[in-house]
């Protein structure tokens, strides 16, 4: 009887609202309260990370979320992933060229924004890490970040009465191990999907661009898209974009040990770019205007400079203003404020 | 590699194993045996003692060892009639991937199970982890990254970790740090084949042979390449370690083989 009542209510609601509104309402409600599922929007490639090996569950996702906001992941219990990856700036580190680790140690590279990671083939600015599951080992164990070991994290979580039951719910055993810590974190960071910016709505025909945005899109597609490939806004290659004649950070060459990879860094996505500065692998540019000025007139020549940038980009003042307007359309407000990704707080 | 492909491959492997086992089963007794392996560490005949003792290298340099850990995997046993026995593996478990830690006596002895009866005259294994598992994502058991033998700034296992000191090391605190692993696609875990001759391992319902191996660290510094600590005191996954990796197979030797009745083998 109860189910019949629910069914009739739903049918009544559907009739009263009309199907499109009703389905939108149902979808929104699900989006707010449900466990995220990875969507493959129209025009997107298949994700690189395959969740079939790490089946998403509410318990697993919520555990990953709790761990992302858990300072016990650092040696002195002072710093969580979320300290340097803040949701309101697309999980970048607001206002920090470099981030502070335990004992106020300073890192050497800018904390990247986190979203659409399931589509990203390799991680870190030098691409040394893949697949996604093992990425958290880097920040957890880096002496200038969390300075902890995975074994230490496992020990602390095992001793915290809140965690064994949550691991049991997610993975079937209250005995915590490194694999389950990393799989849970992957369920959270791997479902941070940003695909609902004004640009996406424009592509779907749901909103229009004004003339400035329209022009910015044209400039973007003429000059930027070869590296910042749509719809993910990166081709995930490694390139030297002309920052230094003699790079201090070897970048990609740190992994490959090849001279031709010196000073090459991963091409970052431009989604949410307006909110996720400072920019570049070392956070040297505070503003997007500084970034565009660099591409227009600041390219420094070196042996490994990307061929596409030898002449710099042809961007006059009007082009840059239009590009700025277009880049603003890549900010996904819904993602920045999605309650499912927020700090679960003490009461979780 | 995607999970799907990985699973499919493992599925095929399982199928092959199942067919092989079924085929064997028809010809032989259904009972299966086991082989035990026991490892001791030494430097040119002197038993390895962690921390205190100093040992000479063949080049006359001296070194001590604080930590020695490494993976052995992909064991195969060669039978006298030319057949190979390959233990089944499961993509979901780290069974068959042994983490040997000189500081942990329990890790120095392990068993290969489900071995069909027969006379075995050779043993083969990898020092490290095979390419598929090296990039398979986060695993459990001996392959859990929490074991501390997974690089954190790049992806892949540390196949062998040797840490100690040497007066010839120019590093801080005269540290000696060798973390060896796969550096690129051509630089995979080294394979070792050890003939048991003149012995054989006689696996049967009654007998569980024990193969005693010894690992001689002096061989790390001679073998294919001559290594001088004064020139190479630190390797952390860089191609500078390839010479050391090339020397790894030379470390492993068969000491002797026991063919003891099963109950005694278990008790020892």
Coordinates of C-alpha atoms in Angstrom, one line a residue:
Chain A
X1 CA 0.0 0.0 0.0
X2 CA 2.8 2.4 0.9
X3 CA 4.5 1.9 -2.5
X4 CA 1.2 2.4 -4.3
X5 CA 0.8 5.7 -2.5
X6 CA 4.3 6.8 -3.4
X7 CA 3.7 5.7 -7.0
X8 CA 0.4 7.6 -7.2
X9 CA 2.0 10.7 -5.7
X10 CA 4.7 10.6 -8.3
X11 CA 2.3 10.2 -11.1
X12 CA 0.2 13.1 -9.8
X13 CA 3.3 15.3 -9.5
X14 CA 4.3 14.3 -13.0
X15 CA 0.8 15.2 -14.4
X16 CA 0.7 18.5 -12.4
X17 CA 4.2 19.7 -13.4
X18 CA 4.4 18.3 -16.9
X19 CA 7.0 15.7 -17.8
X20 CA 10.0 18.0 -18.6
X21 CA 9.8 19.9 -15.3
X22 CA 9.2 16.8 -13.4
X23 CA 12.1 14.9 -14.8
X24 CA 14.3 18.0 -14.2
X25 CA 13.2 18.2 -10.6
X26 CA 13.8 14.5 -10.1
X27 CA 17.2 14.7 -11.7
X28 CA 18.2 17.8 -9.6
X29 CA 17.1 16.1 -6.4
X30 CA 19.1 13.0 -7.3
X31 CA 22.1 15.1 -8.2
X32 CA 21.9 16.8 -4.8
X33 CA 21.5 13.8 -2.7
X34 CA 22.6 10.8 -4.7
X35 CA 26.0 9.3 -4.9
X36 CA 27.7 10.8 -7.9
X37 CA 27.9 8.6 -11.0
X38 CA 30.3 9.4 -13.7
X39 CA 28.4 10.8 -16.7
X40 CA 29.7 10.7 -20.2
X41 CA 28.2 13.9 -21.7
X42 CA 27.6 14.1 -25.4
X43 CA 30.8 14.7 -27.3
X44 CA 33.1 13.5 -24.5
X45 CA 35.4 10.6 -24.9
X46 CA 35.1 7.5 -22.6
X47 CA 36.8 8.0 -19.2
X48 CA 40.3 6.6 -18.9
X49 CA 39.7 5.4 -15.4
X50 CA 37.3 2.5 -15.3
X51 CA 35.2 2.3 -12.1
X52 CA 34.2 -1.3 -12.9
X53 CA 37.4 -2.3 -11.0
X54 CA 36.4 0.0 -8.1
X55 CA 32.6 -0.1 -8.0
X56 CA 31.2 3.2 -6.9
X57 CA 29.0 2.9 -3.8
X58 CA 27.5 5.4 -1.5
X59 CA 29.6 4.1 1.4
X60 CA 32.8 4.1 -0.7
X61 CA 32.2 7.6 -2.0
X62 CA 31.3 9.0 1.4
X63 CA 34.3 7.4 2.9
X64 CA 36.5 8.9 0.2
X65 CA 35.0 12.2 0.9
X66 CA 35.6 11.9 4.6
X67 CA 39.2 11.0 3.9
X68 CA 39.7 13.9 1.5
X69 CA 38.8 16.2 4.4
X70 CA 40.7 14.2 7.0
X71 CA 43.8 15.8 8.5
X72 CA 45.0 12.5 9.8
X73 CA 46.4 11.8 6.4
X74 CA 49.3 14.1 7.3
X75 CA 52.0 13.3 9.7
X76 CA 51.1 15.7 12.5
X77 CA 47.3 15.5 11.8
X78 CA 47.3 19.1 10.6
X79 CA 46.6 19.0 6.9
X80 CA 43.9 17.3 4.8
X81 CA 43.9 17.1 1.0
X82 CA 41.2 19.8 1.2
X83 CA 43.7 22.3 2.7
X84 CA 45.3 22.7 -0.7
X85 CA 42.4 21.7 -2.8
X86 CA 39.4 23.9 -2.0
X87 CA 36.1 23.3 -3.6
X88 CA 35.1 27.0 -4.1
X89 CA 38.1 27.4 -6.5
X90 CA 37.6 24.0 -8.3
X91 CA 39.8 22.3 -5.7
X92 CA 42.8 24.4 -6.4
X93 CA 44.6 26.3 -3.7
X94 CA 43.1 29.8 -3.5
X95 CA 45.7 32.6 -3.6
X96 CA 48.7 30.3 -3.2
X97 CA 51.5 30.1 -5.8
X98 CA 52.8 27.2 -3.8
X99 CA 51.2 25.4 -0.9
X100 CA 52.2 24.9 2.7
X101 CA 52.7 21.4 4.0
X102 CA 53.3 20.2 7.6
X103 CA 55.6 22.4 9.6
X104 CA 54.8 25.2 7.1
X105 CA 57.1 23.6 4.5
X106 CA 56.7 25.1 1.1
X107 CA 56.1 22.9 -2.0
X108 CA 57.7 23.4 -5.3
X109 CA 54.7 23.2 -7.6
X110 CA 51.3 24.8 -7.8
X111 CA 48.5 22.6 -6.4
X112 CA 46.3 21.9 -9.5
X113 CA 42.5 22.1 -9.6
X114 CA 40.8 18.7 -9.4
X115 CA 38.0 17.8 -11.7
X116 CA 37.3 15.3 -14.6
X117 CA 40.3 13.3 -13.3
X118 CA 38.7 10.1 -14.6
X119 CA 39.5 11.4 -18.1
X120 CA 43.1 12.3 -17.3
X121 CA 45.7 9.7 -18.3
X122 CA 48.5 10.7 -16.0
X123 CA 48.9 12.9 -12.9
X124 CA 51.2 15.5 -11.4
X125 CA 52.7 18.3 -13.5
X126 CA 55.2 15.9 -14.9
X127 CA 52.8 13.0 -15.6
X128 CA 54.8 10.6 -13.5
X129 CA 51.9 9.1 -11.8
X130 CA 49.1 6.8 -13.1
X131 CA 46.5 5.5 -12.8
X132 CA 44.4 7.8 -10.6
X133 CA 44.3 5.3 -7.7
X134 CA 47.9 5.7 -6.8
X135 CA 48.0 9.5 -7.1
X136 CA 47.3 10.3 -3.4
X137 CA 50.6 8.5 -2.5
X138 CA 52.4 11.6 -3.8
X139 CA 51.0 14.3 -1.6
X140 CA 50.6 11.9 1.4
X141 CA 54.3 11.0 1.4
X142 CA 56.0 14.2 0.1
X143 CA 58.0 15.7 3.0
X144 CA 56.9 19.2 2.1
X145 CA 53.2 18.2 1.8
X146 CA 51.7 15.7 4.2
X147 CA 54.9 14.0 5.1
X148 CA 53.1 10.8 6.2
X149 CA 53.3 7.2 4.9
X150 CA 50.4 5.2 3.7
X151 CA 51.2 2.7 6.4
X152 CA 51.0 5.5 9.0
X153 CA 47.6 6.6 7.6
X154 CA 46.3 3.0 7.7
X155 CA 47.4 2.7 11.4
X156 CA 45.8 6.0 12.4
X157 CA 42.5 5.3 10.7
X158 CA 42.4 1.8 12.2
X159 CA 42.8 3.3 15.6
X160 CA 40.0 5.8 15.0
X161 CA 36.7 4.2 16.0
X162 CA 34.9 6.2 13.3
X163 CA 36.7 4.4 10.5
X164 CA 36.7 0.6 10.7
X165 CA 32.9 0.4 10.4
X166 CA 33.0 2.8 7.4
X167 CA 35.6 0.6 5.7
X168 CA 33.5 -2.5 6.5
X169 CA 30.5 -0.8 4.9
X170 CA 32.4 0.2 1.8
X171 CA 34.7 -2.8 1.2
X172 CA 33.4 -5.6 3.4
X173 CA 36.1 -5.6 6.0
X174 CA 36.9 -3.4 9.1
X175 CA 40.6 -4.3 8.6
X176 CA 41.9 -1.2 6.9
X177 CA 44.7 -1.5 4.3
X178 CA 46.4 0.8 1.9
X179 CA 44.4 -0.5 -1.1
X180 CA 41.0 0.4 0.5
X181 CA 42.2 3.8 1.6
X182 CA 43.3 4.6 -2.0
X183 CA 40.2 3.1 -3.6
X184 CA 37.9 5.1 -1.4
X185 CA 39.8 8.3 -2.2
X186 CA 39.5 7.5 -5.9
X187 CA 35.7 7.1 -5.5
X188 CA 35.6 10.7 -4.3
X189 CA 38.2 12.5 -6.5
X190 CA 37.3 10.3 -9.6
X191 CA 33.7 11.5 -9.5
X192 CA 34.5 15.2 -9.2
X193 CA 33.0 15.9 -12.6
X194 CA 32.7 19.4 -14.0
X195 CA 30.5 19.5 -17.1
X196 CA 27.9 22.0 -16.5
X197 CA 29.5 25.4 -17.3
X198 CA 27.8 28.0 -19.5
X199 CA 30.0 26.7 -22.3
X200 CA 28.4 23.3 -21.9
X201 CA 25.0 24.8 -21.8
X202 CA 25.8 26.8 -24.9
X203 CA 27.0 23.7 -26.7
X204 CA 23.7 21.9 -25.7
X205 CA 21.7 24.9 -27.1
X206 CA 20.4 25.8 -23.7
X207 CA 21.9 29.3 -23.5
X208 CA 23.3 31.8 -25.9
X209 CA 26.7 33.5 -25.9
X210 CA 26.9 37.2 -26.2
X211 CA 29.0 38.8 -29.0
X212 CA 32.1 39.0 -26.8
X213 CA 31.9 35.4 -25.7
X214 CA 31.2 34.4 -29.3
X215 CA 34.3 36.2 -30.5
X216 CA 36.3 34.7 -27.6
X217 CA 35.3 31.2 -28.6
X218 CA 36.4 31.9 -32.2
X219 CA 39.8 33.3 -30.9
X220 CA 40.1 30.3 -28.7
X221 CA 39.4 27.8 -31.5
X222 CA 41.9 29.6 -33.7
X223 CA 44.8 29.9 -31.3
X224 CA 44.5 27.8 -28.2
X225 CA 42.5 24.7 -28.9
X226 CA 45.3 22.6 -30.4
X227 CA 46.7 22.1 -26.9
X228 CA 43.6 22.9 -24.8
X229 CA 41.4 20.5 -26.8
X230 CA 37.7 20.5 -26.3
X231 CA 35.6 19.3 -24.5
X232 CA 38.1 18.6 -21.7
X233 CA 40.2 21.6 -22.6
X234 CA 43.5 19.7 -22.6
X235 CA 45.1 17.2 -24.8
X236 CA 47.0 15.9 -21.7
X237 CA 50.3 16.2 -23.5
X238 CA 53.5 17.8 -22.0
X239 CA 54.8 21.0 -23.5
X240 CA 57.2 23.8 -22.8
X241 CA 55.2 27.0 -23.0
X242 CA 58.1 29.4 -23.0
X243 CA 58.4 30.4 -19.4
X244 CA 62.2 30.2 -18.9
X245 CA 65.3 30.0 -21.0
X246 CA 66.8 27.6 -18.4
X247 CA 64.0 25.9 -16.5
X248 CA 64.7 25.3 -12.8
X249 CA 62.2 22.5 -12.6
X250 CA 63.1 19.7 -15.1
X251 CA 59.4 18.9 -15.4
X252 CA 58.6 15.9 -17.6
X253 CA 62.4 15.1 -17.8
X254 CA 62.3 14.3 -14.1
X255 CA 60.3 11.2 -15.1
X256 CA 61.7 10.4 -18.6
X257 CA 65.3 11.5 -18.0
X258 CA 65.3 12.8 -21.6
X259 CA 66.9 16.1 -22.5
X260 CA 64.1 16.9 -25.0
X261 CA 61.5 16.7 -22.1
X262 CA 63.3 19.4 -20.0
X263 CA 60.9 22.1 -19.0
X264 CA 57.8 20.4 -20.3
X265 CA 54.7 20.3 -18.1
X266 CA 51.3 18.8 -18.4
X267 CA 48.8 21.0 -20.4
X268 CA 46.2 21.8 -17.7
X269 CA 42.5 21.9 -18.5
X270 CA 41.0 25.4 -18.8
X271 CA 37.7 24.5 -17.2
X272 CA 37.1 26.6 -14.1
X273 CA 40.2 28.5 -15.1
X274 CA 38.9 31.9 -14.0
X275 CA 38.6 30.8 -10.4
X276 CA 41.6 28.4 -10.1
X277 CA 44.6 30.7 -10.2
X278 CA 47.5 31.4 -9.7
X279 CA 48.6 29.8 -13.0
X280 CA 51.4 27.7 -14.4
X281 CA 53.3 24.8 -12.7
X282 CA 54.9 27.2 -10.3
X283 CA 52.0 29.5 -9.9
X284 CA 54.0 32.5 -11.2
X285 CA 51.0 34.3 -12.8
X286 CA 48.4 35.8 -10.5
X287 CA 45.8 36.6 -13.1
X288 CA 44.5 35.4 -16.5
X289 CA 45.6 38.8 -18.0
X290 CA 49.1 38.0 -17.0
X291 CA 48.8 34.5 -18.6
X292 CA 47.4 36.0 -21.9
X293 CA 50.1 38.6 -21.9
X294 CA 52.7 35.9 -21.6
X295 CA 51.3 34.0 -24.6
X296 CA 51.1 37.2 -26.6
X297 CA 54.4 38.8 -25.8
X298 CA 56.3 36.9 -23.1
X299 CA 57.3 33.6 -24.7
X300 CA 60.9 32.8 -23.9
X301 CA 62.8 30.8 -26.4
X302 CA 64.7 27.6 -25.4
X303 CA 65.7 24.3 -26.9
X304 CA 62.5 22.5 -25.9
X305 CA 60.0 25.3 -26.5
X306 CA 56.8 24.0 -28.1
X307 CA 56.9 24.7 -31.9
X308 CA 53.4 26.0 -31.8
X309 CA 54.6 28.9 -29.6
X310 CA 57.8 29.9 -31.4
X311 CA 56.1 33.1 -32.6
X312 CA 53.9 33.6 -29.6
X313 CA 50.2 33.9 -30.0
X314 CA 48.6 36.8 -32.1
X315 CA 46.4 38.3 -29.5
X316 CA 45.6 42.0 -29.6
X317 CA 43.8 43.7 -26.7
X318 CA 40.4 43.1 -28.2
X319 CA 41.2 39.4 -28.7
X320 CA 42.4 39.1 -25.1
X321 CA 39.2 40.8 -23.7
X322 CA 37.1 38.4 -25.8
X323 CA 39.1 35.4 -24.6
X324 CA 38.7 36.5 -21.0
X325 CA 34.9 36.6 -21.6
X326 CA 35.0 33.2 -23.1
X327 CA 37.2 31.7 -20.4
X328 CA 34.6 32.9 -17.8
X329 CA 32.0 30.7 -19.5
X330 CA 34.1 27.7 -18.4
X331 CA 33.3 28.3 -14.7
X332 CA 30.9 25.6 -13.5
X333 CA 29.1 27.2 -10.6
X334 CA 27.1 24.1 -9.9
X335 CA 30.4 22.1 -9.4
X336 CA 31.9 24.8 -7.2
X337 CA 28.9 24.6 -4.9
X338 CA 27.8 21.0 -5.2
X339 CA 27.0 19.9 -1.6
X340 CA 28.0 16.3 -2.3
X341 CA 31.6 17.4 -2.6
X342 CA 31.7 19.7 0.4
X343 CA 33.3 19.1 3.8
X344 CA 31.1 16.4 5.4
X345 CA 31.8 18.0 8.8
X346 CA 32.0 16.4 12.2
X347 CA 28.6 14.9 12.1
X348 CA 29.2 12.6 9.1
Chain B
X1 CA 45.8 -1.2 -18.8
X2 CA 42.1 -1.0 -18.3
X3 CA 40.4 -3.2 -15.7
X4 CA 38.3 -4.8 -18.4
X5 CA 41.3 -5.9 -20.4
X6 CA 43.2 -6.9 -17.3
X7 CA 40.2 -9.1 -16.3
X8 CA 39.9 -10.6 -19.7
X9 CA 43.6 -11.5 -19.8
X10 CA 43.4 -13.0 -16.3
X11 CA 40.3 -14.8 -17.4
X12 CA 42.1 -16.4 -20.3
X13 CA 45.0 -17.3 -18.0
X14 CA 42.6 -18.9 -15.6
X15 CA 41.0 -20.9 -18.4
X16 CA 44.4 -22.1 -19.6
X17 CA 45.3 -23.1 -16.0
X18 CA 42.0 -24.9 -15.6
X19 CA 42.5 -26.8 -18.8
X20 CA 46.1 -27.6 -17.9
X21 CA 45.1 -28.8 -14.4
X22 CA 42.3 -30.9 -15.8
X23 CA 44.6 -32.4 -18.4
X24 CA 47.2 -33.2 -15.7
X25 CA 44.5 -34.6 -13.5
X26 CA 43.6 -37.3 -16.0
X27 CA 47.2 -38.7 -16.1
X28 CA 48.2 -38.3 -12.5
X29 CA 47.1 -38.7 -9.0
X30 CA 44.7 -36.0 -7.9
X31 CA 46.8 -35.2 -4.9
X32 CA 49.0 -32.1 -5.3
X33 CA 52.1 -31.2 -3.5
X34 CA 54.1 -28.1 -2.6
X35 CA 57.6 -26.7 -2.6
X36 CA 59.0 -24.7 0.2
X37 CA 61.7 -22.0 -0.3
X38 CA 64.0 -20.7 2.3
X39 CA 66.3 -17.8 1.8
X40 CA 69.4 -16.7 3.6
X41 CA 71.4 -13.5 3.0
X42 CA 75.2 -13.3 3.0
X43 CA 78.1 -11.2 1.7
X44 CA 80.8 -13.4 0.2
X45 CA 80.2 -16.3 2.6
X46 CA 79.5 -14.1 5.7
X47 CA 76.0 -14.2 7.0
X48 CA 74.3 -10.8 6.6
X49 CA 73.8 -8.9 9.9
X50 CA 71.8 -5.8 9.6
X51 CA 73.0 -2.5 11.0
X52 CA 76.3 -3.3 12.6
X53 CA 78.5 -5.4 10.5
X54 CA 80.5 -3.9 7.6
X55 CA 81.3 -6.0 4.6
X56 CA 83.9 -5.5 1.8
X57 CA 82.8 -5.2 -1.8
X58 CA 84.8 -7.1 -4.4
X59 CA 86.3 -3.7 -5.3
X60 CA 87.6 -3.3 -1.7
X61 CA 85.0 -0.7 -0.7
X62 CA 83.0 -1.3 2.5
X63 CA 79.3 -1.2 3.3
X64 CA 76.8 -2.0 5.9
X65 CA 73.1 -2.8 5.4
X66 CA 70.2 -1.3 7.4
X67 CA 67.4 -2.4 5.2
X68 CA 67.1 -5.1 2.5
X69 CA 63.7 -5.7 0.9
X70 CA 62.7 -7.1 -2.5
X71 CA 60.0 -8.8 -4.4
X72 CA 60.2 -12.2 -5.9
X73 CA 57.4 -13.2 -8.3
X74 CA 56.3 -15.2 -11.3
X75 CA 57.8 -18.5 -10.0
X76 CA 57.9 -21.4 -12.5
X77 CA 59.2 -24.9 -11.8
X78 CA 60.9 -27.0 -14.4
X79 CA 60.2 -30.7 -14.3
X80 CA 62.8 -33.2 -15.4
X81 CA 60.6 -34.3 -18.3
X82 CA 60.7 -30.8 -19.8
X83 CA 57.3 -29.6 -18.6
X84 CA 56.9 -26.3 -16.7
X85 CA 54.7 -25.9 -13.7
X86 CA 53.3 -22.3 -13.5
X87 CA 51.3 -21.5 -10.3
X88 CA 47.9 -20.0 -10.9
X89 CA 47.6 -16.3 -10.2
X90 CA 44.6 -14.2 -9.4
X91 CA 44.4 -10.5 -10.4
X92 CA 42.5 -9.7 -7.2
X93 CA 45.2 -11.1 -4.9
X94 CA 48.9 -10.7 -4.4
X95 CA 49.3 -14.5 -3.9
X96 CA 52.5 -15.5 -5.7
X97 CA 54.2 -12.1 -5.1
X98 CA 56.6 -12.6 -2.2
X99 CA 58.1 -9.6 -0.3
X100 CA 61.4 -10.7 1.2
X101 CA 62.6 -8.6 4.1
X102 CA 65.9 -9.4 5.6
X103 CA 64.6 -8.0 8.9
X104 CA 61.6 -10.3 9.0
X105 CA 62.4 -14.0 9.4
X106 CA 58.8 -15.0 8.5
X107 CA 59.3 -13.5 5.0
X108 CA 62.4 -15.6 4.4
X109 CA 60.4 -18.8 4.1
X110 CA 57.4 -19.3 1.8
X111 CA 55.7 -22.1 -0.2
X112 CA 54.6 -22.6 -3.7
X113 CA 51.4 -24.6 -3.5
X114 CA 49.4 -26.9 -5.8
X115 CA 52.5 -28.3 -7.4
X116 CA 51.8 -31.5 -9.3
X117 CA 53.9 -34.5 -8.2
X118 CA 57.1 -35.0 -10.1
X119 CA 60.8 -34.5 -10.1
X120 CA 61.8 -30.8 -10.6
X121 CA 65.3 -29.8 -11.6
X122 CA 65.0 -26.0 -12.0
X123 CA 63.3 -22.9 -10.7
X124 CA 62.7 -19.6 -12.4
X125 CA 61.4 -16.3 -11.0
X126 CA 61.5 -12.5 -11.4
X127 CA 63.3 -10.2 -9.0
X128 CA 60.6 -7.7 -8.8
X129 CA 57.1 -7.5 -10.3
X130 CA 56.0 -8.2 -13.8
X131 CA 55.0 -5.3 -16.2
X132 CA 51.3 -6.0 -15.9
X133 CA 51.2 -5.8 -12.1
X134 CA 53.7 -3.0 -12.0
X135 CA 51.1 -0.7 -13.6
X136 CA 47.9 -2.3 -12.5
X137 CA 46.7 0.3 -10.0
X138 CA 46.4 -0.1 -6.3
X139 CA 46.7 -3.7 -5.0
X140 CA 46.5 -5.5 -1.7
X141 CA 48.6 -7.8 0.5
X142 CA 52.3 -7.9 -0.3
X143 CA 51.6 -5.5 -3.2
X144 CA 49.8 -3.0 -1.1
X145 CA 51.5 0.4 -1.6
X146 CA 51.4 0.7 2.3
X147 CA 54.3 -1.8 2.2
X148 CA 56.3 1.2 1.2
X149 CA 57.8 -0.4 -1.9
X150 CA 55.8 1.7 -4.4
X151 CA 57.2 4.9 -5.6
X152 CA 55.2 7.9 -4.7
X153 CA 56.4 10.5 -7.3
X154 CA 56.1 8.1 -10.2
X155 CA 54.2 4.9 -10.6
X156 CA 55.7 1.4 -10.2
X157 CA 57.2 -0.9 -7.6
X158 CA 60.6 -0.7 -6.0
X159 CA 61.8 -4.2 -7.0
X160 CA 64.7 -4.1 -4.6
X161 CA 65.5 -1.7 -1.8
X162 CA 68.9 -1.7 -0.2
X163 CA 69.8 1.0 2.3
X164 CA 72.9 1.2 4.4
X165 CA 76.1 3.1 4.8
X166 CA 79.5 3.1 3.2
X167 CA 82.6 5.2 4.0
X168 CA 83.0 5.5 0.3
X169 CA 79.6 7.1 -0.2
X170 CA 79.8 10.9 -0.7
X171 CA 76.1 11.2 0.2
X172 CA 75.0 12.9 3.4
X173 CA 75.8 10.6 6.4
X174 CA 77.7 8.3 4.0
X175 CA 74.3 6.9 3.1
X176 CA 74.0 4.1 0.5
X177 CA 70.6 4.0 -1.1
X178 CA 69.7 1.7 -3.9
X179 CA 66.0 1.7 -4.9
X180 CA 65.8 -0.4 -8.1
X181 CA 62.8 -0.9 -10.3
X182 CA 61.6 -0.6 -13.9
X183 CA 62.9 2.6 -15.4
X184 CA 61.3 2.4 -18.8
X185 CA 59.4 -0.2 -20.9
X186 CA 62.7 -1.9 -21.9
X187 CA 63.9 -2.1 -18.3
X188 CA 61.7 -4.8 -16.8
X189 CA 62.1 -7.0 -13.7
X190 CA 65.1 -9.3 -14.3
X191 CA 64.5 -13.1 -14.6
X192 CA 66.5 -15.7 -12.8
X193 CA 66.8 -19.4 -13.7
X194 CA 68.5 -21.6 -11.2
X195 CA 69.2 -25.3 -12.0
X196 CA 68.8 -27.5 -8.9
X197 CA 71.4 -30.0 -10.2
X198 CA 72.9 -32.1 -8.8
X199 CA 69.7 -32.2 -6.7
X200 CA 66.1 -32.6 -7.7
X201 CA 63.0 -31.5 -5.8
X202 CA 60.9 -34.7 -5.6
X203 CA 57.3 -33.4 -5.1
X204 CA 54.9 -36.1 -4.1
X205 CA 52.0 -36.7 -1.8
X206 CA 54.5 -37.5 1.0
X207 CA 57.4 -35.2 0.2
X208 CA 57.4 -31.4 0.3
X209 CA 60.9 -30.5 -0.9
X210 CA 62.7 -27.4 0.6
X211 CA 64.8 -25.4 -1.8
X212 CA 67.4 -23.4 0.1
X213 CA 68.6 -20.3 -1.7
X214 CA 71.2 -17.9 -0.7
X215 CA 71.5 -14.4 -1.8
X216 CA 75.0 -13.0 -2.0
X217 CA 75.1 -9.2 -1.9
X218 CA 78.7 -9.1 -3.0
X219 CA 77.4 -10.0 -6.5
X220 CA 75.5 -6.7 -6.6
X221 CA 78.9 -5.1 -7.1
X222 CA 80.5 -7.5 -9.6
X223 CA 78.5 -9.6 -12.0
X224 CA 77.7 -8.0 -15.4
X225 CA 78.8 -4.6 -14.3
X226 CA 81.4 -3.6 -11.8
X227 CA 79.9 -1.1 -9.3
X228 CA 81.9 1.3 -7.2
X229 CA 80.0 3.0 -4.3
X230 CA 82.3 6.0 -4.6
X231 CA 80.7 6.6 -8.1
X232 CA 77.2 5.4 -7.3
X233 CA 75.8 5.9 -3.8
X234 CA 72.2 6.8 -4.6
X235 CA 69.8 5.3 -7.1
X236 CA 66.1 6.1 -6.7
X237 CA 64.4 4.7 -9.8
X238 CA 66.7 6.4 -12.3
X239 CA 68.4 4.8 -15.2
X240 CA 71.6 5.0 -13.3
X241 CA 70.3 1.8 -11.5
X242 CA 70.2 -0.3 -14.7
X243 CA 73.7 -1.6 -14.1
X244 CA 72.7 -2.7 -10.6
X245 CA 69.5 -4.3 -11.9
X246 CA 71.6 -6.2 -14.5
X247 CA 73.6 -7.6 -11.6
X248 CA 70.5 -8.8 -9.6
X249 CA 70.2 -12.3 -11.1
X250 CA 73.7 -13.1 -10.1
X251 CA 72.8 -12.6 -6.4
X252 CA 70.7 -15.8 -6.3
X253 CA 72.1 -19.3 -5.8
X254 CA 70.8 -22.7 -4.8
X255 CA 72.4 -23.8 -1.6
X256 CA 70.8 -27.3 -1.3
X257 CA 67.5 -29.1 -1.6
X258 CA 65.9 -31.2 1.1
X259 CA 63.4 -33.9 0.1
X260 CA 61.8 -34.4 3.5
X261 CA 58.5 -36.2 4.3
X262 CA 55.8 -33.6 4.4
X263 CA 55.0 -33.6 8.1
X264 CA 58.7 -32.8 8.9
X265 CA 58.8 -30.1 6.3
X266 CA 55.8 -28.5 8.0
X267 CA 57.3 -28.7 11.4
X268 CA 60.6 -27.2 10.6

